[in-house]
Short mmCIF file of C-alpha atoms and ligand atoms in Angstrom, two decimals:
data_model
loop_
_atom_site.label_atom_id
_atom_site.label_comp_id
_atom_site.label_asym_id
_atom_site.label_seq_id
_atom_site.Cartn_x
_atom_site.Cartn_y
_atom_site.Cartn_z
CA MET A 1 -7.42 -4.56 9.71
CA ARG A 2 -8.03 -7.86 7.99
CA PHE A 3 -7.33 -8.66 4.35
CA TYR A 4 -9.17 -10.77 1.78
CA SER A 5 -8.25 -12.26 -1.56
CA THR A 6 -9.90 -10.63 -4.59
CA LYS A 7 -10.92 -14.17 -5.59
CA SER A 8 -12.58 -15.08 -2.26
CA PRO A 9 -13.90 -11.92 -0.60
CA GLU A 10 -15.51 -13.86 2.23
CA ARG A 11 -12.26 -15.29 3.67
CA PHE A 12 -9.98 -13.08 5.77
CA VAL A 13 -6.35 -13.21 6.91
CA ASP A 14 -4.34 -10.94 9.21
CA LEU A 15 -1.67 -8.45 8.11
CA ARG A 16 1.16 -10.88 8.92
CA THR A 17 -0.25 -13.50 6.56
CA ALA A 18 -1.10 -11.02 3.81
CA VAL A 19 2.41 -9.53 3.89
CA LEU A 20 4.50 -12.66 4.37
CA GLN A 21 2.45 -14.84 2.04
CA SER A 22 2.08 -12.04 -0.56
CA LEU A 23 -0.08 -14.07 -2.90
CA PRO A 24 -3.22 -15.92 -1.79
CA ALA A 25 -3.31 -19.58 -2.84
CA ASP A 26 -6.40 -18.96 -5.00
CA GLY A 27 -4.47 -16.71 -7.42
CA GLY A 28 -6.19 -13.48 -6.32
CA LEU A 29 -4.51 -10.52 -4.61
CA TYR A 30 -4.89 -9.32 -1.03
CA MET A 31 -6.99 -6.25 -0.39
CA PRO A 32 -7.79 -4.51 2.90
CA GLU A 33 -11.19 -5.44 4.32
CA SER A 34 -12.21 -1.81 4.06
CA ILE A 35 -10.68 1.43 2.82
CA PRO A 36 -11.43 3.72 5.74
CA GLN A 37 -12.70 7.17 4.83
CA LEU A 38 -10.76 9.85 6.73
CA PRO A 39 -12.49 13.05 7.89
CA ALA A 40 -12.48 16.05 5.52
CA SER A 41 -10.66 18.05 8.22
CA PHE A 42 -7.60 15.79 7.81
CA PHE A 43 -7.33 16.66 4.13
CA GLU A 44 -7.90 20.36 4.84
CA HIS A 45 -4.96 20.33 7.24
CA LEU A 46 -2.57 18.45 4.94
CA PRO A 47 -0.67 21.62 3.92
CA GLU A 48 0.36 22.20 7.53
CA MET A 49 1.48 18.62 8.13
CA SER A 50 4.89 17.08 7.48
CA PHE A 51 5.21 14.24 4.98
CA LYS A 52 5.79 11.82 7.88
CA GLU A 53 2.78 13.07 9.83
CA MET A 54 0.40 12.53 6.93
CA ALA A 55 1.96 9.12 6.27
CA MET A 56 1.31 8.16 9.88
CA VAL A 57 -2.41 9.00 9.63
CA LEU A 58 -2.84 7.29 6.26
CA CYS A 59 -1.26 3.96 7.19
CA THR A 60 -2.31 3.58 10.82
CA PRO A 61 -5.71 1.98 10.04
CA TYR A 62 -3.95 -0.75 8.03
CA LEU A 63 -1.16 -1.47 10.54
CA GLU A 64 -2.52 -0.81 14.02
CA SER A 65 -3.73 -4.35 14.60
CA ASP A 66 -0.12 -5.62 14.35
CA PHE A 67 2.09 -2.69 15.33
CA SER A 68 2.14 -0.11 18.13
CA SER A 69 2.16 3.55 17.16
CA ASP A 70 5.86 3.74 18.13
CA GLU A 71 6.60 0.89 15.74
CA ILE A 72 4.56 2.53 12.98
CA ARG A 73 6.51 5.74 13.55
CA ASP A 74 9.82 3.82 13.23
CA ILE A 75 8.63 2.13 10.04
CA ILE A 76 7.73 5.51 8.56
CA ASP A 77 11.03 7.03 9.66
CA THR A 78 12.86 4.35 7.64
CA ALA A 79 10.57 4.44 4.62
CA VAL A 80 9.79 8.12 4.21
CA SER A 81 13.36 9.32 4.63
CA PHE A 82 13.54 11.53 1.53
CA PRO A 83 11.32 14.25 0.04
CA ALA A 84 8.91 14.17 -2.93
CA PRO A 85 8.88 17.75 -4.18
CA LEU A 86 6.24 19.08 -6.57
CA VAL A 87 8.00 21.14 -9.25
CA ALA A 88 6.24 23.37 -11.80
CA VAL A 89 6.98 22.34 -15.39
CA ASP A 90 4.77 24.91 -17.10
CA GLU A 91 1.60 26.88 -16.34
CA ARG A 92 -0.75 23.93 -16.19
CA ILE A 93 1.45 20.96 -15.31
CA SER A 94 3.67 20.12 -12.33
CA SER A 95 5.97 17.17 -11.77
CA LEU A 96 5.92 15.18 -8.55
CA GLU A 97 9.54 14.03 -8.30
CA LEU A 98 9.47 10.60 -6.71
CA TRP A 99 13.12 9.82 -7.40
CA HIS A 100 14.89 11.38 -4.43
CA GLY A 101 15.42 8.02 -2.71
CA PRO A 102 18.51 5.77 -2.73
CA THR A 103 17.87 4.08 -6.11
CA LEU A 104 16.45 7.18 -7.81
CA ALA A 105 13.00 5.70 -8.46
CA PHE A 106 9.61 5.87 -6.76
CA LYS A 107 9.84 2.19 -5.91
CA ASP A 108 12.10 3.14 -2.99
CA PHE A 109 8.95 4.22 -1.11
CA GLY A 110 7.24 0.86 -1.41
CA ALA A 111 10.35 -1.26 -1.05
CA ARG A 112 11.68 0.46 2.06
CA PHE A 113 8.30 0.38 3.79
CA MET A 114 7.82 -3.29 2.94
CA ALA A 115 11.35 -4.16 4.10
CA ALA A 116 10.75 -2.36 7.40
CA ILE A 117 7.50 -4.29 7.94
CA MET A 118 8.81 -7.68 6.85
CA GLY A 119 12.03 -7.25 8.83
CA ARG A 120 9.86 -6.84 11.94
CA LEU A 121 7.41 -9.64 11.16
CA VAL A 122 10.12 -12.20 10.35
CA LYS A 123 11.75 -11.86 13.77
CA GLU A 124 8.94 -13.97 15.21
CA GLU A 125 9.07 -16.62 12.48
CA PRO A 126 10.95 -19.89 12.96
CA ARG A 127 12.55 -19.77 9.49
CA GLU A 128 14.37 -17.31 7.26
CA LEU A 129 12.30 -15.41 4.74
CA HIS A 130 13.09 -15.73 1.02
CA ILE A 131 11.98 -12.79 -1.08
CA LEU A 132 11.46 -13.53 -4.76
CA VAL A 133 11.08 -10.56 -7.04
CA ALA A 134 10.67 -10.17 -10.79
CA THR A 135 11.70 -6.79 -12.13
CA SER A 136 11.20 -4.96 -15.42
CA GLY A 137 13.51 -2.20 -14.28
CA ASP A 138 13.38 -0.40 -10.98
CA THR A 139 11.70 -2.82 -8.58
CA GLY A 140 14.75 -5.02 -8.22
CA GLY A 141 17.11 -2.19 -7.32
CA ALA A 142 14.71 -0.66 -4.82
CA VAL A 143 13.98 -4.03 -3.21
CA ALA A 144 17.67 -4.96 -3.07
CA SER A 145 18.54 -1.63 -1.47
CA GLY A 146 15.57 -1.81 0.94
CA PHE A 147 16.38 -5.33 2.18
CA LEU A 148 20.16 -5.10 2.12
CA GLY A 149 21.59 -6.45 5.35
CA ILE A 150 18.22 -7.20 6.99
CA ASP A 151 18.46 -10.19 9.33
CA LYS A 152 16.76 -13.47 8.39
CA VAL A 153 15.86 -12.23 4.90
CA LYS A 154 17.38 -13.48 1.61
CA VAL A 155 16.47 -11.81 -1.69
CA THR A 156 16.46 -13.40 -5.18
CA ILE A 157 15.88 -10.97 -8.07
CA LEU A 158 14.88 -12.11 -11.57
CA TYR A 159 15.40 -9.67 -14.44
CA PRO A 160 15.14 -10.02 -18.24
CA ALA A 161 18.57 -10.07 -19.93
CA GLY A 162 19.15 -7.02 -22.15
CA LYS A 163 15.82 -5.42 -21.25
CA VAL A 164 16.81 -3.29 -18.27
CA SER A 165 19.12 -0.29 -18.61
CA PRO A 166 22.83 -0.80 -17.78
CA LEU A 167 22.52 1.36 -14.67
CA GLN A 168 19.42 -0.48 -13.51
CA GLU A 169 21.31 -3.73 -13.94
CA LYS A 170 24.17 -2.38 -11.84
CA GLN A 171 21.74 -1.52 -9.04
CA LEU A 172 20.58 -5.15 -8.99
CA THR A 173 23.91 -6.87 -9.24
CA THR A 174 26.45 -4.95 -7.18
CA LEU A 175 25.15 -5.17 -3.61
CA GLY A 176 26.07 -8.73 -2.61
CA GLN A 177 25.40 -9.80 1.03
CA ASN A 178 21.85 -11.24 1.21
CA ILE A 179 20.99 -10.26 -2.40
CA GLN A 180 21.28 -12.56 -5.47
CA ALA A 181 20.44 -11.61 -9.08
CA LEU A 182 19.25 -14.01 -11.79
CA LYS A 183 19.70 -12.75 -15.35
CA VAL A 184 16.87 -14.49 -17.21
CA GLU A 185 17.03 -15.23 -20.96
CA GLY A 186 13.49 -13.98 -21.56
CA THR A 187 11.03 -11.14 -21.00
CA PHE A 188 9.73 -9.54 -17.83
CA ASP A 189 6.55 -11.57 -18.22
CA ASP A 190 8.69 -14.74 -18.18
CA CYS A 191 10.34 -13.56 -14.95
CA GLN A 192 6.97 -12.75 -13.41
CA GLY A 193 5.62 -16.12 -14.53
CA MET A 194 8.56 -17.95 -12.92
CA VAL A 195 7.96 -16.16 -9.62
CA LYS A 196 4.22 -16.84 -9.76
CA THR A 197 4.88 -20.54 -10.40
CA ALA A 198 7.32 -20.64 -7.47
CA PHE A 199 4.57 -19.58 -5.10
CA LEU A 200 2.38 -22.44 -6.28
CA ASP A 201 5.15 -25.08 -6.19
CA LYS A 202 4.71 -27.56 -3.36
CA GLU A 203 8.36 -28.58 -2.88
CA LEU A 204 9.71 -25.03 -2.85
CA ASN A 205 7.08 -23.93 -0.36
CA GLU A 206 7.77 -26.85 1.94
CA ARG A 207 11.47 -26.12 1.97
CA PHE A 208 11.41 -22.29 2.06
CA MET A 209 9.26 -19.55 3.49
CA LEU A 210 8.74 -17.53 0.31
CA ALA A 211 7.45 -13.98 -0.04
CA SER A 212 7.06 -11.65 -2.98
CA ALA A 213 8.25 -8.09 -3.13
CA ASN A 214 6.45 -7.18 -6.32
CA SER A 215 3.66 -4.66 -6.28
CA ILE A 216 1.40 -7.66 -5.71
CA ASN A 217 2.45 -7.37 -2.05
CA ILE A 218 -0.10 -5.21 -0.28
CA SER A 219 2.57 -3.67 1.97
CA ARG A 220 4.11 -1.95 -1.04
CA LEU A 221 0.90 -0.22 -1.97
CA ILE A 222 0.17 1.33 1.41
CA PRO A 223 3.17 3.75 1.44
CA GLN A 224 2.50 4.76 -2.16
CA MET A 225 -0.61 6.56 -0.94
CA PHE A 226 1.57 8.94 1.06
CA TYR A 227 2.97 10.92 -1.84
CA TYR A 228 -0.42 11.49 -3.43
CA ALA A 229 -1.45 13.23 -0.21
CA ASN A 230 1.85 15.09 -0.16
CA ALA A 231 1.34 16.21 -3.77
CA TYR A 232 -2.10 17.54 -2.90
CA ALA A 233 -0.61 19.35 0.11
CA GLN A 234 1.99 21.06 -2.09
CA ALA A 235 -0.28 21.91 -5.02
CA GLU A 236 -0.98 25.63 -5.40
CA GLN A 237 -4.27 24.93 -7.13
CA LYS A 238 -6.14 22.22 -5.22
CA GLU A 239 -9.36 22.34 -7.24
CA LYS A 240 -9.71 20.02 -10.21
CA LEU A 241 -6.36 18.30 -9.79
CA VAL A 242 -5.67 15.64 -12.40
CA VAL A 243 -2.90 13.14 -11.61
CA ALA A 244 -1.29 11.22 -14.48
CA VAL A 245 0.35 7.97 -13.44
CA PRO A 246 2.84 6.32 -15.84
CA SER A 247 1.84 2.71 -15.36
CA GLY A 248 3.03 -0.85 -15.92
CA ASN A 249 1.78 -3.25 -13.25
CA PHE A 250 -0.59 -0.55 -11.96
CA GLY A 251 0.50 -0.69 -8.32
CA ASN A 252 1.15 3.04 -8.29
CA MET A 253 -2.25 3.73 -9.87
CA THR A 254 -4.02 1.42 -7.40
CA ALA A 255 -2.42 3.26 -4.46
CA GLY A 256 -3.63 6.57 -5.88
CA LEU A 257 -7.15 5.22 -6.18
CA MET A 258 -6.99 3.89 -2.63
CA ALA A 259 -5.97 7.38 -1.44
CA LYS A 260 -8.94 8.82 -3.34
CA HIS A 261 -11.23 6.27 -1.71
CA MET A 262 -9.88 7.39 1.69
CA GLY A 263 -11.10 10.86 0.78
CA LEU A 264 -8.11 12.59 -0.87
CA PRO A 265 -9.70 15.23 -3.10
CA ILE A 266 -8.03 14.38 -6.43
CA HIS A 267 -10.47 15.28 -9.21
CA ARG A 268 -9.48 12.42 -11.53
CA PHE A 269 -6.61 10.13 -12.53
CA ILE A 270 -5.04 9.24 -15.84
CA ALA A 271 -3.56 5.82 -16.55
CA ALA A 272 -0.73 6.63 -18.96
CA THR A 273 1.14 3.82 -20.73
CA ASN A 274 3.50 3.16 -23.59
CA VAL A 275 2.28 0.90 -26.42
CA ASN A 276 1.63 -1.82 -23.83
CA ASP A 277 -1.82 -0.27 -23.53
CA ILE A 278 -3.86 -3.11 -22.02
CA VAL A 279 -5.46 -0.93 -19.33
CA PRO A 280 -6.11 2.18 -21.47
CA GLU A 281 -7.73 -0.16 -23.96
CA TYR A 282 -9.92 -1.59 -21.20
CA LEU A 283 -10.86 1.89 -19.99
CA ASN A 284 -11.77 2.97 -23.52
CA SER A 285 -13.56 -0.21 -24.63
CA GLY A 286 -14.47 -2.28 -21.57
CA ILE A 287 -12.40 -5.17 -22.94
CA PHE A 288 -9.43 -6.48 -20.95
CA ASN A 289 -7.09 -8.29 -23.27
CA PRO A 290 -3.70 -9.16 -21.72
CA ARG A 291 -1.01 -10.09 -24.23
CA PRO A 292 2.78 -10.45 -24.44
CA SER A 293 4.61 -7.22 -23.64
CA VAL A 294 6.47 -5.19 -26.27
CA PRO A 295 9.86 -3.62 -25.41
CA THR A 296 9.90 0.21 -25.29
CA ILE A 297 12.15 3.02 -24.03
CA SER A 298 9.97 3.32 -20.90
CA ASN A 299 10.87 -0.24 -20.00
CA ALA A 300 9.56 -0.26 -16.43
CA MET A 301 6.10 -0.12 -18.01
CA ASP A 302 6.59 -2.99 -20.46
CA VAL A 303 3.95 -5.17 -18.89
CA GLY A 304 1.52 -7.29 -20.88
CA ASP A 305 -0.62 -8.64 -18.04
CA PRO A 306 -0.77 -5.95 -15.36
CA SER A 307 -1.15 -7.72 -12.05
CA ASN A 308 -2.79 -4.93 -10.03
CA PHE A 309 -5.63 -4.60 -12.52
CA GLN A 310 -7.51 -7.12 -10.36
CA ARG A 311 -7.23 -4.71 -7.46
CA MET A 312 -8.47 -1.77 -9.55
CA LEU A 313 -11.48 -3.84 -10.56
CA ASP A 314 -12.05 -4.82 -6.94
CA LEU A 315 -12.08 -1.15 -5.86
CA TYR A 316 -14.92 -0.55 -8.33
CA SER A 317 -16.72 -3.85 -7.75
CA GLY A 318 -15.85 -4.82 -11.32
CA GLU A 319 -17.92 -1.97 -12.75
CA HIS A 320 -16.30 -0.42 -15.80
CA ALA A 321 -18.73 2.50 -15.82
CA ARG A 322 -17.75 3.51 -12.27
CA MET A 323 -14.02 3.08 -12.86
CA ILE A 324 -13.97 5.40 -15.87
CA GLU A 325 -15.50 8.19 -13.81
CA ASP A 326 -12.24 8.25 -11.82
CA VAL A 327 -9.66 7.04 -14.38
CA GLN A 328 -9.14 7.63 -18.09
CA GLY A 329 -6.50 5.89 -20.19
CA PHE A 330 -3.96 7.18 -22.72
CA ALA A 331 -1.08 5.45 -24.52
CA TYR A 332 1.92 6.75 -26.49
CA THR A 333 4.66 5.47 -28.78
CA ASP A 334 8.40 5.80 -28.19
CA GLU A 335 8.60 8.43 -30.96
CA GLN A 336 5.99 10.61 -29.25
CA THR A 337 7.74 10.15 -25.91
CA LYS A 338 11.14 11.22 -27.26
CA GLU A 339 9.68 14.24 -29.01
CA CYS A 340 7.93 15.22 -25.79
CA ILE A 341 11.13 15.00 -23.72
CA GLN A 342 12.89 17.31 -26.20
CA GLU A 343 9.99 19.67 -26.64
CA VAL A 344 9.41 20.17 -22.91
CA HIS A 345 13.14 20.54 -22.24
CA GLY A 346 13.47 23.11 -25.04
CA ARG A 347 10.44 25.10 -23.90
CA THR A 348 10.84 24.95 -20.12
CA GLY A 349 14.31 23.59 -19.29
CA TYR A 350 12.75 20.72 -17.33
CA VAL A 351 14.11 17.23 -18.02
CA MET A 352 11.68 14.31 -17.75
CA ASP A 353 12.53 10.63 -17.94
CA PRO A 354 10.69 8.50 -20.55
CA HIS A 355 8.08 7.32 -18.00
CA GLY A 356 7.23 10.80 -16.74
CA ALA A 357 7.08 12.03 -20.34
CA VAL A 358 4.34 9.52 -21.15
CA ALA A 359 2.32 11.00 -18.29
CA TYR A 360 3.04 14.52 -19.51
CA LEU A 361 1.69 13.65 -22.96
CA ALA A 362 -1.51 12.29 -21.41
CA LEU A 363 -2.04 15.48 -19.41
CA GLN A 364 -1.43 17.61 -22.47
CA ASP A 365 -4.09 15.68 -24.38
CA SER A 366 -6.58 15.44 -21.57
CA LEU A 367 -6.56 18.55 -19.36
CA GLY A 368 -9.80 20.49 -19.63
CA GLU A 369 -10.98 23.95 -18.60
CA GLY A 370 -9.83 24.88 -15.09
CA GLU A 371 -7.91 21.66 -14.49
CA HIS A 372 -4.32 21.47 -13.27
CA GLY A 373 -2.16 18.43 -13.98
CA ILE A 374 0.39 16.58 -11.88
CA LEU A 375 2.59 13.98 -13.53
CA LEU A 376 4.36 11.41 -11.42
CA GLU A 377 8.04 11.56 -12.31
CA THR A 378 8.74 7.97 -11.32
CA ALA A 379 12.49 7.82 -11.95
CA HIS A 380 15.47 10.11 -12.36
CA PRO A 381 16.15 10.63 -16.09
CA ALA A 382 19.78 9.56 -15.63
CA LYS A 383 18.59 5.99 -15.06
CA PHE A 384 17.89 5.88 -18.81
CA LEU A 385 21.12 7.29 -20.22
CA PRO A 386 21.10 5.50 -23.59
CA VAL A 387 17.70 7.07 -24.31
CA MET A 388 18.36 10.47 -22.76
CA LYS A 389 21.84 11.28 -24.08
CA PRO A 390 20.86 11.65 -27.75
CA LEU A 391 17.85 13.76 -26.75
CA ILE A 392 19.39 16.24 -24.30
CA GLN A 393 22.78 17.85 -24.90
CA ASP A 394 25.32 17.76 -22.05
CA PHE A 395 23.09 15.54 -19.99
CA PRO A 396 24.48 15.48 -16.42
CA ILE A 397 24.95 12.18 -14.57
CA PRO A 398 24.42 12.18 -10.81
CA GLU A 399 27.57 11.21 -8.91
CA ARG A 400 25.90 8.24 -7.22
CA LEU A 401 25.19 6.64 -10.59
CA ALA A 402 28.64 7.40 -12.01
CA GLU A 403 30.24 5.60 -9.04
CA LEU A 404 27.98 2.60 -9.49
CA ASP A 405 29.27 2.16 -13.02
CA GLU A 406 32.71 1.23 -11.63
CA GLU A 407 31.46 -1.52 -9.32
CA PRO A 408 31.79 -5.20 -10.27
CA ALA A 409 28.51 -7.00 -11.07
CA PHE A 410 27.46 -10.48 -9.89
CA PHE A 411 24.63 -12.42 -11.49
CA HIS A 412 23.60 -15.95 -12.52
CA ASP A 413 22.68 -16.58 -16.19
CA THR A 414 19.34 -18.39 -16.07
CA PRO A 415 17.06 -19.89 -18.74
CA ALA A 416 13.47 -18.63 -18.74
CA GLU A 417 12.10 -21.75 -17.07
CA PHE A 418 10.67 -22.22 -13.64
CA GLU A 419 12.83 -25.34 -13.09
CA ALA A 420 15.96 -23.19 -13.39
CA LEU A 421 14.78 -20.95 -10.57
CA LYS A 422 13.87 -23.94 -8.48
CA SER A 423 17.25 -25.63 -8.82
CA PHE A 424 19.00 -22.33 -8.12
CA MET A 425 17.14 -22.06 -4.81
CA PHE A 426 17.91 -25.64 -3.78
CA GLU A 427 21.59 -25.35 -4.72
CA GLN A 428 22.13 -21.93 -3.21
CA TYR A 429 20.32 -22.25 0.13
C1 PLP B 1 7.75 0.45 -11.90
C2 PLP B 1 7.78 1.72 -12.65
C3 PLP B 1 6.62 2.22 -13.26
C4 PLP B 1 5.32 1.47 -13.26
O1 PLP B 1 4.74 1.41 -11.98
P1 PLP B 1 3.56 0.36 -11.69
O2 PLP B 1 3.22 0.57 -10.27
O3 PLP B 1 4.10 -1.00 -11.97
O4 PLP B 1 2.45 0.71 -12.61
C5 PLP B 1 6.70 3.45 -13.89
N1 PLP B 1 7.85 4.14 -13.96
C6 PLP B 1 8.99 3.68 -13.40
C7 PLP B 1 10.23 4.47 -13.54
C8 PLP B 1 8.98 2.47 -12.73
O5 PLP B 1 10.11 2.02 -12.19
#
């Protein structure tokens, strides 16, 4: 499989370049040359297949030019090492729990798969690989955990001071080894901007081999298709399935749409956001108007300029009318989200995190006759204790997170300027 930049569809690179370079020099994003359509019989047999077996079939077309099937199997064994159960919330809505991995968020899927691929590719490179990653919450922890201890890879994480939850911060700052955390005096968009500038900076790129681990890296999107297939396999009602994706940078959503383009019979998708509703607004009006992000209780979705939107457009050849046949957009306030968490818990006993609750609200407002809804529960609710505790009495904390709270944190206070990142890199390495 070859890959092209969304800004120059006529120029192709191989998987190694797309993954290690992350971001094409023209400011576009890499996309696979084609999204192969799998036979209907594959999807009919999903219920009899294991999670790893379906993952193998879904990712082979994208990897087989660079990896043998034994290598692909090893990569999947590392990345798909925990389940993603579909749990009924009420009669019409089920929750796909994507938080059973090491950092309790769905980003473990993408990060572990990407780390497995990069760890293999970098062995044949003359230099070490430096991963730069901006995080609004869970990316940093998942990336840090995925790359921890991998040879020839150094990770630098940028996160906005005071805008990630205390437990998320602990997951970024307690690992040590090849992982460094920069606590940036700014917003997530500032962090993302600093990383984007780094990839365009001549001096940094001459000195270091840089790669991104954000959802802009195509290797993170590929494994995120797996759990959509696994959700379909587990669903009792397979007709008219509607999947609501709580979205920020829209990597998760893009992966779902790629799975649909490969033939996965999902009826339609919902892009669910907090008040950072740039994509729902586009879907409803045709106008894409990125703007500074606003802080909310579902902070992993506080994104004002969603990077994967370019890929969504690319999948639909830029045609709004075609995109809205597959995806509709809904947005909710923090007040609505909190009420929803309490209401659903009171009625069903099920506890959703603030991100999953936004998706639940969208399903509630959107499900039509005969449709069944699946919300993606993208993180364990305990990752958002300050929000959850006042809402749910006697809220239990998983042991893993309680232990983390005791660990000492290491980070570098950093102004929200690209130059600060640059001098950190030159001083540190
Ligand atoms: C990252 C994240 C999201 C948003 O995912 P995108 O792929 O960036 O749209 C939603 N929920 C949680 C818990 C996350 O960590």
